[in-house]
Amino acid sequence: MSEILKCTGLTKKYGSLVALNNLDLSVNKGQIIGLLGPNGSGKTTLIKLIAGLLKQNSGELTVNGEKIGINTKKIVSYLPERTYIPDWMRVVDIIKMFENFYEDFNIEKVKTMLDNLGIKFNQRIKAMSKGTKEKLQLILVMSREAQLYLLDEPIAGVDPAARDYILRTIITNYNPEAAVIISTHLIQDIETVLDDVIMIQNGNLKIHKTVDEIREESGKSVDELFREVFRC
Amino acid sequence: MAWEIKNDRPVYIQLVEELEMRILNGTYTVGTKLLSVRDLAGEAQVNPNTMQKALSELEKKGLISSRRTSGNYITDDEKLIRDLRTELASNEVGEFCGKVKKLGITKKETIELINKEDF
């Protein structure tokens, strides 16, 4: 399997605070990865570095063999932890914007998913609940034919039924040429969907194993192991 | 049909067991085509690579065969299915007998109890 993401000695500091400390990491195409860790462990920092929103202080970071830049942004589809769609827009406006902006945007996928989740094209963003906005944003991000999807807390704000739908969408859209990195606290909901689990703590890599390795070695689910490792 | 994945064991082993059960008890009909890996994974809400690993395991046991372009098929070897079913059943019976023996019940009494059960 070929590598889609590689970090070597990746370090990011905010002033004197070390957010990521000398991180070595590699992710292959065709993998669905869970990025786990307590609050403030560096998950979002890592995702923002890969998305090109932050710059590292030292170390190497490549996507598909290239340093972060225009070429990597073309193939990376990023879902931030906060919603960013302007309030004055209707669904159709943001869809047009995505269509203009991204060459790999698949309008058919958007239509199907909006339909499945009961979101209408002429609906106003302003009148949407927080959960519906999150669903819409995730649909947009998953509708790109990207090679690396970065999903920062994609299921936290949506109801359990929509959560199931989103996970099924990730599974049925599975592409052996693309990888998905999901950061979340809702481990139990997603762990059977994952190949690998990456746990980080205080910017350090703590565990990088497959879900079944963890279950086999510990006789516990990833969720249970997480609670044990990071007991407060 | 619902897939139930428990917490304490590797996911792929549970998938192998569930798929095997569905083939042996006839939920999946002999000789028919199985859903695609992606659809099966979607149904069970599991990782597609894990589902593929489980299917490969069943292929090794001869319960399914993959045809390069058209997907996975349930075996039409009915003898294999019967033999495996008998094997699994006899394992279960062995375990059960061990348990009732511990209670100090005789074989005759056990058989009488079994005869009272609705099957």
Short mmCIF file of C-alpha atoms in Angstrom, two decimals:
data_model
loop_
_atom_site.label_atom_id
_atom_site.label_comp_id
_atom_site.label_asym_id
_atom_site.label_seq_id
_atom_site.Cartn_x
_atom_site.Cartn_y
_atom_site.Cartn_z
CA MET A 1 0.00 0.00 0.00
CA SER A 2 1.31 3.43 -0.79
CA GLU A 3 1.64 6.28 1.63
CA ILE A 4 -0.73 9.24 1.50
CA LEU A 5 0.49 11.03 4.63
CA LYS A 6 3.89 11.13 6.28
CA CYS A 7 5.12 13.13 9.27
CA THR A 8 8.73 13.00 10.43
CA GLY A 9 9.80 14.80 13.58
CA LEU A 10 6.81 17.09 13.21
CA THR A 11 6.83 19.82 15.85
CA LYS A 12 4.44 22.72 16.38
CA LYS A 13 4.72 25.28 19.14
CA TYR A 14 2.39 28.09 20.16
CA GLY A 15 4.87 30.37 21.92
CA SER A 16 6.32 28.26 24.69
CA LEU A 17 3.55 25.65 24.50
CA VAL A 18 4.54 22.54 22.56
CA ALA A 19 1.37 21.37 20.77
CA LEU A 20 3.00 18.59 18.74
CA ASN A 21 6.29 17.14 19.81
CA ASN A 22 8.52 15.39 17.29
CA LEU A 23 5.69 13.35 15.81
CA ASP A 24 6.46 10.46 13.43
CA LEU A 25 3.45 9.12 11.61
CA SER A 26 2.51 7.41 8.38
CA VAL A 27 -0.91 6.74 6.88
CA ASN A 28 -1.57 4.57 3.83
CA LYS A 29 -4.13 4.94 1.08
CA GLY A 30 -7.27 2.95 1.68
CA GLN A 31 -7.22 3.40 5.44
CA ILE A 32 -9.79 4.87 7.80
CA ILE A 33 -7.97 6.25 10.82
CA GLY A 34 -9.28 7.41 14.18
CA LEU A 35 -7.33 10.26 15.71
CA LEU A 36 -7.96 10.12 19.42
CA GLY A 37 -6.72 11.94 22.47
CA PRO A 38 -7.95 14.01 25.41
CA ASN A 39 -8.76 17.71 25.03
CA GLY A 40 -5.70 19.75 24.21
CA SER A 41 -3.67 16.74 23.06
CA GLY A 42 -2.87 18.21 19.62
CA LYS A 43 -5.47 16.53 17.37
CA THR A 44 -6.77 19.72 15.80
CA THR A 45 -3.25 21.13 15.49
CA LEU A 46 -2.19 18.06 13.52
CA ILE A 47 -5.25 18.27 11.27
CA LYS A 48 -4.69 22.00 10.65
CA LEU A 49 -1.05 21.38 9.74
CA ILE A 50 -2.09 18.75 7.19
CA ALA A 51 -4.78 21.06 5.82
CA GLY A 52 -2.19 23.82 5.45
CA LEU A 53 -3.79 26.25 7.90
CA LEU A 54 -0.80 26.15 10.22
CA LYS A 55 2.89 25.86 9.60
CA GLN A 56 5.14 23.59 11.63
CA ASN A 57 8.17 24.88 13.53
CA SER A 58 10.26 21.90 12.50
CA GLY A 59 10.01 18.47 10.93
CA GLU A 60 8.70 17.15 7.61
CA LEU A 61 5.09 16.80 6.54
CA THR A 62 4.03 15.45 3.16
CA VAL A 63 0.73 14.48 1.54
CA ASN A 64 1.08 12.11 -1.39
CA GLY A 65 4.83 12.77 -1.32
CA GLU A 66 4.50 16.55 -1.61
CA LYS A 67 5.02 19.34 0.90
CA ILE A 68 1.83 21.11 1.96
CA GLY A 69 0.77 23.63 -0.69
CA ILE A 70 -1.59 24.14 -3.60
CA ASN A 71 -1.13 20.60 -4.89
CA THR A 72 -1.88 18.94 -1.58
CA LYS A 73 -4.88 21.21 -0.91
CA LYS A 74 -6.39 20.00 -4.19
CA ILE A 75 -6.54 16.46 -2.88
CA VAL A 76 -7.28 17.12 0.79
CA SER A 77 -10.88 17.59 1.88
CA TYR A 78 -11.07 19.20 5.30
CA LEU A 79 -13.96 19.45 7.75
CA PRO A 80 -13.16 21.97 10.50
CA GLU A 81 -14.53 21.49 13.99
CA ARG A 82 -16.60 24.68 13.64
CA THR A 83 -19.14 25.47 10.95
CA TYR A 84 -18.15 28.26 8.59
CA ILE A 85 -20.99 28.57 6.07
CA PRO A 86 -22.18 32.21 5.97
CA ASP A 87 -25.61 32.73 7.49
CA TRP A 88 -27.06 34.68 4.57
CA MET A 89 -26.60 31.77 2.14
CA ARG A 90 -29.06 29.15 1.03
CA VAL A 91 -27.96 25.53 0.57
CA VAL A 92 -27.81 26.06 -3.19
CA ASP A 93 -25.37 29.00 -2.79
CA ILE A 94 -22.79 27.05 -0.82
CA ILE A 95 -23.10 24.13 -3.25
CA LYS A 96 -22.36 26.44 -6.17
CA MET A 97 -19.40 27.85 -4.30
CA PHE A 98 -17.97 24.38 -3.69
CA GLU A 99 -18.62 23.44 -7.31
CA ASN A 100 -16.68 26.49 -8.53
CA PHE A 101 -13.92 26.06 -6.02
CA TYR A 102 -13.09 22.36 -6.18
CA GLU A 103 -12.38 20.45 -9.39
CA ASP A 104 -13.13 17.15 -7.67
CA PHE A 105 -16.59 18.15 -6.40
CA ASN A 106 -19.27 15.59 -7.23
CA ILE A 107 -22.69 17.23 -7.41
CA GLU A 108 -24.54 13.91 -7.72
CA LYS A 109 -23.20 12.81 -4.36
CA VAL A 110 -24.38 16.04 -2.76
CA LYS A 111 -27.87 15.62 -4.17
CA THR A 112 -28.20 12.04 -2.95
CA MET A 113 -26.93 12.79 0.53
CA LEU A 114 -28.99 15.97 1.01
CA ASP A 115 -32.02 14.01 -0.09
CA ASN A 116 -31.27 11.15 2.31
CA LEU A 117 -30.92 13.54 5.22
CA GLY A 118 -33.94 15.62 4.24
CA ILE A 119 -32.10 18.89 3.56
CA LYS A 120 -33.65 21.06 0.84
CA PHE A 121 -31.74 23.05 -1.78
CA ASN A 122 -33.52 26.32 -1.03
CA GLN A 123 -33.19 26.03 2.75
CA ARG A 124 -31.62 29.04 4.48
CA ILE A 125 -28.48 28.45 6.54
CA LYS A 126 -29.71 31.03 9.06
CA ALA A 127 -32.82 28.98 9.80
CA MET A 128 -30.89 25.74 10.32
CA SER A 129 -30.19 24.07 13.64
CA LYS A 130 -26.57 23.55 14.65
CA GLY A 131 -26.84 19.84 13.86
CA THR A 132 -28.27 20.42 10.39
CA LYS A 133 -25.47 22.88 9.58
CA GLU A 134 -22.96 20.27 10.64
CA LYS A 135 -24.62 17.64 8.47
CA LEU A 136 -24.59 19.98 5.47
CA GLN A 137 -20.95 20.83 5.93
CA LEU A 138 -19.99 17.18 6.23
CA ILE A 139 -21.96 16.35 3.09
CA LEU A 140 -20.06 19.04 1.17
CA VAL A 141 -16.71 17.77 2.40
CA MET A 142 -17.54 14.11 1.67
CA SER A 143 -18.79 15.00 -1.82
CA ARG A 144 -15.31 15.80 -3.03
CA GLU A 145 -13.44 12.95 -4.73
CA ALA A 146 -10.44 13.69 -2.54
CA GLN A 147 -7.53 11.44 -1.63
CA LEU A 148 -7.32 12.48 1.98
CA TYR A 149 -10.33 13.44 4.10
CA LEU A 150 -9.67 15.22 7.39
CA LEU A 151 -12.75 15.17 9.59
CA ASP A 152 -12.39 17.09 12.83
CA GLU A 153 -15.19 15.99 15.19
CA PRO A 154 -17.67 15.16 12.40
CA ILE A 155 -20.36 13.48 14.47
CA ALA A 156 -20.35 15.31 17.79
CA GLY A 157 -23.34 17.56 17.14
CA VAL A 158 -25.68 15.30 15.17
CA ASP A 159 -28.37 12.93 16.36
CA PRO A 160 -27.67 9.16 16.59
CA ALA A 161 -29.64 8.32 13.43
CA ALA A 162 -27.71 10.89 11.38
CA ARG A 163 -24.52 9.61 12.98
CA ASP A 164 -25.27 6.11 11.68
CA TYR A 165 -26.02 7.55 8.26
CA ILE A 166 -22.74 9.49 8.23
CA LEU A 167 -20.72 6.43 9.22
CA ARG A 168 -22.47 4.36 6.57
CA THR A 169 -21.67 7.11 4.07
CA ILE A 170 -18.00 6.98 4.98
CA ILE A 171 -18.05 3.18 4.59
CA THR A 172 -19.96 3.02 1.32
CA ASN A 173 -17.92 5.85 -0.20
CA TYR A 174 -14.81 3.91 0.72
CA ASN A 175 -12.16 4.27 -1.95
CA PRO A 176 -8.96 2.18 -1.83
CA GLU A 177 -7.09 5.18 -3.22
CA ALA A 178 -8.22 7.55 -0.47
CA ALA A 179 -7.67 7.76 3.27
CA VAL A 180 -9.92 9.21 5.96
CA ILE A 181 -8.72 10.65 9.25
CA ILE A 182 -11.45 11.18 11.84
CA SER A 183 -10.82 12.97 15.10
CA THR A 184 -13.46 12.30 17.72
CA HIS A 185 -14.31 11.72 21.34
CA LEU A 186 -17.18 9.41 20.42
CA ILE A 187 -14.92 6.39 20.09
CA GLN A 188 -17.53 3.75 20.74
CA ASP A 189 -19.63 4.96 17.82
CA ILE A 190 -16.85 4.75 15.29
CA GLU A 191 -14.35 2.18 16.38
CA THR A 192 -15.63 -0.70 14.25
CA VAL A 193 -15.36 1.57 11.21
CA LEU A 194 -11.65 2.19 11.73
CA ASP A 195 -8.56 0.39 10.48
CA ASP A 196 -6.08 2.11 12.77
CA VAL A 197 -6.23 4.12 15.91
CA ILE A 198 -3.78 6.90 16.62
CA MET A 199 -3.79 8.13 20.20
CA ILE A 200 -1.88 11.27 21.06
CA GLN A 201 -1.31 12.92 24.40
CA ASN A 202 0.36 16.28 25.08
CA GLY A 203 1.56 16.31 21.49
CA ASN A 204 3.22 12.91 21.71
CA LEU A 205 2.24 9.76 19.85
CA LYS A 206 1.02 7.31 22.45
CA ILE A 207 -0.46 4.40 20.46
CA HIS A 208 -0.69 3.59 16.76
CA LYS A 209 -2.32 0.20 16.24
CA THR A 210 -5.17 -1.45 14.43
CA VAL A 211 -8.50 -1.74 16.26
CA ASP A 212 -8.28 -5.52 16.17
CA GLU A 213 -4.72 -5.49 17.54
CA ILE A 214 -5.92 -3.44 20.48
CA ARG A 215 -8.89 -5.74 21.07
CA GLU A 216 -6.77 -8.85 20.71
CA GLU A 217 -3.98 -7.67 23.03
CA SER A 218 -6.08 -6.01 25.71
CA GLY A 219 -9.39 -7.89 25.42
CA LYS A 220 -10.95 -4.43 25.55
CA SER A 221 -12.57 -2.12 23.08
CA VAL A 222 -10.65 0.97 21.98
CA ASP A 223 -13.13 3.05 23.97
CA GLU A 224 -12.38 1.13 27.17
CA LEU A 225 -8.64 1.27 26.55
CA PHE A 226 -8.83 5.03 26.00
CA ARG A 227 -10.60 5.53 29.34
CA GLU A 228 -7.91 3.48 31.03
CA VAL A 229 -4.90 5.13 29.35
CA PHE A 230 -6.19 8.64 29.88
CA ARG A 231 -7.85 8.18 33.27
CA CYS A 232 -8.12 11.57 34.98
CA MET B 1 -30.64 -8.38 9.71
CA ALA B 2 -28.82 -6.71 12.58
CA TRP B 3 -25.14 -7.24 13.13
CA GLU B 4 -24.02 -7.14 16.71
CA ILE B 5 -20.37 -6.42 17.30
CA LYS B 6 -19.25 -6.92 20.87
CA ASN B 7 -16.55 -4.91 22.60
CA ASP B 8 -14.19 -7.49 23.96
CA ARG B 9 -13.00 -9.33 20.85
CA PRO B 10 -11.44 -8.46 17.49
CA VAL B 11 -14.05 -7.27 15.01
CA TYR B 12 -12.94 -9.51 12.17
CA ILE B 13 -13.33 -12.71 14.21
CA GLN B 14 -16.90 -11.71 15.05
CA LEU B 15 -17.60 -11.05 11.39
CA VAL B 16 -16.24 -14.48 10.42
CA GLU B 17 -18.49 -16.12 13.01
CA GLU B 18 -21.57 -14.18 11.96
CA LEU B 19 -21.06 -14.80 8.23
CA GLU B 20 -20.34 -18.47 8.88
CA MET B 21 -23.52 -18.76 10.91
CA ARG B 22 -25.56 -17.12 8.16
CA ILE B 23 -24.18 -19.53 5.57
CA LEU B 24 -24.66 -22.61 7.75
CA ASN B 25 -28.21 -21.79 8.83
CA GLY B 26 -29.30 -20.89 5.32
CA THR B 27 -29.81 -17.13 5.75
CA TYR B 28 -27.49 -16.87 2.78
CA THR B 29 -28.62 -19.39 0.17
CA VAL B 30 -26.21 -21.99 -1.19
CA GLY B 31 -24.61 -21.00 -4.50
CA THR B 32 -25.93 -17.42 -4.53
CA LYS B 33 -24.03 -14.20 -4.84
CA LEU B 34 -23.09 -12.33 -1.71
CA LEU B 35 -23.47 -8.53 -1.34
CA SER B 36 -20.38 -6.52 -2.27
CA VAL B 37 -17.76 -5.99 0.42
CA ARG B 38 -18.72 -2.33 0.64
CA ASP B 39 -22.43 -3.02 1.06
CA LEU B 40 -21.79 -5.75 3.62
CA ALA B 41 -19.50 -3.38 5.51
CA GLY B 42 -22.13 -0.64 5.32
CA GLU B 43 -24.80 -3.00 6.64
CA ALA B 44 -22.63 -4.16 9.53
CA GLN B 45 -21.20 -0.65 10.10
CA VAL B 46 -17.65 -1.93 9.98
CA ASN B 47 -14.48 -1.06 8.15
CA PRO B 48 -14.43 -2.43 4.58
CA ASN B 49 -10.89 -3.77 4.99
CA THR B 50 -11.97 -5.68 8.09
CA MET B 51 -14.95 -7.12 6.20
CA GLN B 52 -12.63 -8.14 3.36
CA LYS B 53 -10.34 -9.86 5.85
CA ALA B 54 -13.30 -11.83 7.23
CA LEU B 55 -14.39 -12.84 3.73
CA SER B 56 -10.86 -14.02 2.90
CA GLU B 57 -10.99 -16.18 6.01
CA LEU B 58 -14.24 -17.77 4.80
CA GLU B 59 -12.70 -18.28 1.38
CA LYS B 60 -9.88 -20.25 3.03
CA LYS B 61 -12.47 -22.46 4.69
CA GLY B 62 -14.11 -22.98 1.30
CA LEU B 63 -17.42 -21.42 2.34
CA ILE B 64 -17.28 -18.70 -0.27
CA SER B 65 -15.48 -18.37 -3.56
CA SER B 66 -14.51 -15.11 -5.14
CA ARG B 67 -14.85 -14.77 -8.89
CA ARG B 68 -12.56 -12.11 -10.16
CA THR B 69 -15.01 -9.80 -11.84
CA SER B 70 -18.36 -10.74 -10.42
CA GLY B 71 -17.85 -10.83 -6.65
CA ASN B 72 -18.24 -13.41 -3.91
CA TYR B 73 -20.45 -16.47 -4.08
CA ILE B 74 -21.64 -18.80 -1.33
CA THR B 75 -20.31 -22.30 -1.86
CA ASP B 76 -22.64 -24.85 -3.47
CA ASP B 77 -20.88 -27.68 -1.68
CA GLU B 78 -23.75 -28.81 0.52
CA LYS B 79 -21.73 -31.58 2.11
CA LEU B 80 -19.16 -29.06 3.34
CA ILE B 81 -21.93 -26.98 4.89
CA ARG B 82 -23.53 -30.03 6.53
CA ASP B 83 -20.18 -31.22 7.90
CA LEU B 84 -19.30 -27.81 9.30
CA ARG B 85 -22.73 -27.46 10.84
CA THR B 86 -22.37 -30.84 12.53
CA GLU B 87 -18.92 -29.90 13.75
CA LEU B 88 -20.08 -26.62 15.27
CA ALA B 89 -23.14 -28.28 16.81
CA SER B 90 -21.06 -31.04 18.34
CA ASN B 91 -18.73 -28.46 19.86
CA GLU B 92 -21.71 -26.75 21.45
CA VAL B 93 -23.10 -30.07 22.69
CA GLY B 94 -19.71 -30.97 24.14
CA GLU B 95 -19.61 -27.75 26.09
CA PHE B 96 -23.20 -28.17 27.25
CA CYS B 97 -22.55 -31.73 28.43
CA GLY B 98 -19.54 -30.54 30.41
CA LYS B 99 -21.75 -28.04 32.21
CA VAL B 100 -24.62 -30.37 33.08
CA LYS B 101 -22.16 -33.04 34.19
CA LYS B 102 -20.86 -30.59 36.75
CA LEU B 103 -24.38 -30.34 38.14
CA GLY B 104 -24.26 -34.10 38.79
CA ILE B 105 -27.05 -35.00 36.37
CA THR B 106 -26.88 -38.32 34.52
CA LYS B 107 -26.89 -38.70 30.74
CA LYS B 108 -30.34 -40.31 30.90
CA GLU B 109 -31.80 -37.43 32.90
CA THR B 110 -30.19 -34.93 30.53
CA ILE B 111 -31.72 -36.62 27.50
CA GLU B 112 -35.13 -36.57 29.18
CA LEU B 113 -34.71 -32.84 29.73
CA ILE B 114 -33.72 -32.31 26.11
CA ASN B 115 -36.77 -34.24 24.97
CA LYS B 116 -38.98 -31.82 26.89
CA GLU B 117 -37.49 -28.84 25.02
CA ASP B 118 -39.26 -27.37 22.02
CA PHE B 119 -36.92 -27.49 19.04
#
